[in-house]
């Protein structure tokens, strides 16, 4: 599941147009990290019957973004790595795969 999620998310972030369509921008603004988390929640978790709380998911995704070095924002290859990692984490999570 993790490999498939990584491949799927890799296809999203490797194409700037696709990445921009999915995330709104293929960069991470230090002030808009919640937007990345909300996008991932809405696209992957939002409609599931027994989903975790949005606030909990947002908090964890923002922590991952910060831990991966984008606490103050990032772009280019660094943003792509972080967006792929966060996308993969949500898509391969129990919240998605168990439901």
Short mmCIF file of C-alpha atoms in Angstrom, two decimals:
data_model
loop_
_atom_site.label_atom_id
_atom_site.label_comp_id
_atom_site.label_asym_id
_atom_site.label_seq_id
_atom_site.Cartn_x
_atom_site.Cartn_y
_atom_site.Cartn_z
CA UNK A 1 0.00 0.00 0.00
CA UNK A 2 2.83 2.37 0.88
CA UNK A 3 4.55 1.77 -2.47
CA UNK A 4 1.36 2.46 -4.39
CA UNK A 5 0.70 5.59 -2.35
CA UNK A 6 4.27 6.80 -2.95
CA UNK A 7 3.99 6.15 -6.69
CA UNK A 8 0.62 7.91 -6.89
CA UNK A 9 1.84 10.93 -4.92
CA UNK A 10 5.09 10.96 -6.87
CA UNK A 11 3.13 11.33 -10.10
CA UNK A 12 1.25 14.27 -8.62
CA UNK A 13 4.31 16.23 -7.48
CA UNK A 14 6.58 15.41 -10.42
CA UNK A 15 4.38 17.40 -12.81
CA UNK A 16 4.07 21.08 -11.88
CA UNK A 17 0.67 21.49 -13.51
CA UNK A 18 -0.73 18.42 -11.80
CA UNK A 19 0.87 19.42 -8.50
CA UNK A 20 -0.57 22.93 -8.74
CA UNK A 21 -4.01 21.51 -9.55
CA UNK A 22 -3.88 19.10 -6.62
CA UNK A 23 -2.34 21.31 -3.92
CA UNK A 24 -3.09 24.79 -5.25
CA UNK A 25 0.65 25.38 -5.59
CA UNK A 26 3.63 23.08 -5.77
CA UNK A 27 5.37 24.91 -2.95
CA UNK A 28 4.78 25.27 0.76
CA UNK A 29 4.20 28.71 2.20
CA UNK A 30 5.24 28.77 5.85
CA UNK A 31 1.93 30.42 6.70
CA UNK A 32 -0.23 28.07 4.63
CA UNK A 33 0.88 24.65 5.85
CA UNK A 34 -2.64 24.00 7.08
CA UNK A 35 -3.84 24.37 3.49
CA UNK A 36 -1.64 21.44 2.46
CA UNK A 37 -3.02 19.37 5.34
CA UNK A 38 -6.61 20.36 4.55
CA UNK A 39 -6.14 19.48 0.88
CA UNK A 40 -4.87 16.02 1.81
CA UNK A 41 -7.71 15.52 4.30
CA UNK A 42 -10.36 16.61 1.78
CA UNK A 43 -9.00 14.53 -1.09
CA UNK A 44 -8.26 11.31 0.79
CA UNK A 45 -10.06 11.18 4.14
CA UNK A 46 -12.98 13.60 4.07
CA UNK A 47 -15.72 11.29 2.83
CA UNK A 48 -14.84 8.21 4.82
CA UNK A 49 -17.33 6.92 7.35
CA UNK A 50 -15.02 6.60 10.36
CA UNK A 51 -12.48 9.31 9.65
CA UNK A 52 -10.16 10.93 12.19
CA UNK A 53 -10.84 14.53 13.12
CA UNK A 54 -9.65 17.16 10.66
CA UNK A 55 -7.87 19.08 13.43
CA UNK A 56 -5.90 15.99 14.46
CA UNK A 57 -4.84 15.22 10.89
CA UNK A 58 -3.90 18.86 10.26
CA UNK A 59 -1.76 18.97 13.40
CA UNK A 60 0.14 15.82 12.44
CA UNK A 61 0.68 16.83 8.80
CA UNK A 62 1.96 20.25 9.83
CA UNK A 63 4.38 18.51 12.23
CA UNK A 64 5.65 16.33 9.39
CA UNK A 65 6.10 19.39 7.17
CA UNK A 66 8.04 21.13 9.94
CA UNK A 67 10.13 18.03 10.71
CA UNK A 68 11.07 17.69 7.05
CA UNK A 69 12.51 21.20 7.01
CA UNK A 70 9.71 23.36 5.66
CA UNK A 71 8.68 25.07 8.91
CA UNK A 72 9.26 28.45 7.26
CA UNK A 73 8.16 27.32 3.82
CA UNK A 74 10.00 25.81 0.88
CA UNK A 75 9.78 25.37 -2.86
CA UNK A 76 11.40 23.52 -5.72
CA UNK A 77 12.78 20.04 -5.07
CA UNK A 78 12.51 20.45 -1.30
CA UNK A 79 8.78 21.20 -1.54
CA UNK A 80 8.26 18.27 -3.90
CA UNK A 81 9.89 15.86 -1.43
CA UNK A 82 7.81 17.19 1.46
CA UNK A 83 4.55 17.20 -0.53
CA UNK A 84 5.20 13.64 -1.71
CA UNK A 85 5.99 12.50 1.83
CA UNK A 86 2.90 14.07 3.35
CA UNK A 87 0.69 12.86 0.52
CA UNK A 88 2.06 9.34 0.88
CA UNK A 89 1.62 9.40 4.66
CA UNK A 90 -2.06 10.28 4.37
CA UNK A 91 -2.85 8.02 1.41
CA UNK A 92 -1.14 5.00 3.04
CA UNK A 93 -2.58 5.73 6.49
CA UNK A 94 -4.95 3.47 8.36
CA UNK A 95 -7.64 6.14 7.99
CA UNK A 96 -7.67 5.48 4.25
CA UNK A 97 -6.62 1.83 3.95
CA UNK A 98 -8.86 0.40 6.71
CA UNK A 99 -11.94 2.14 5.41
#
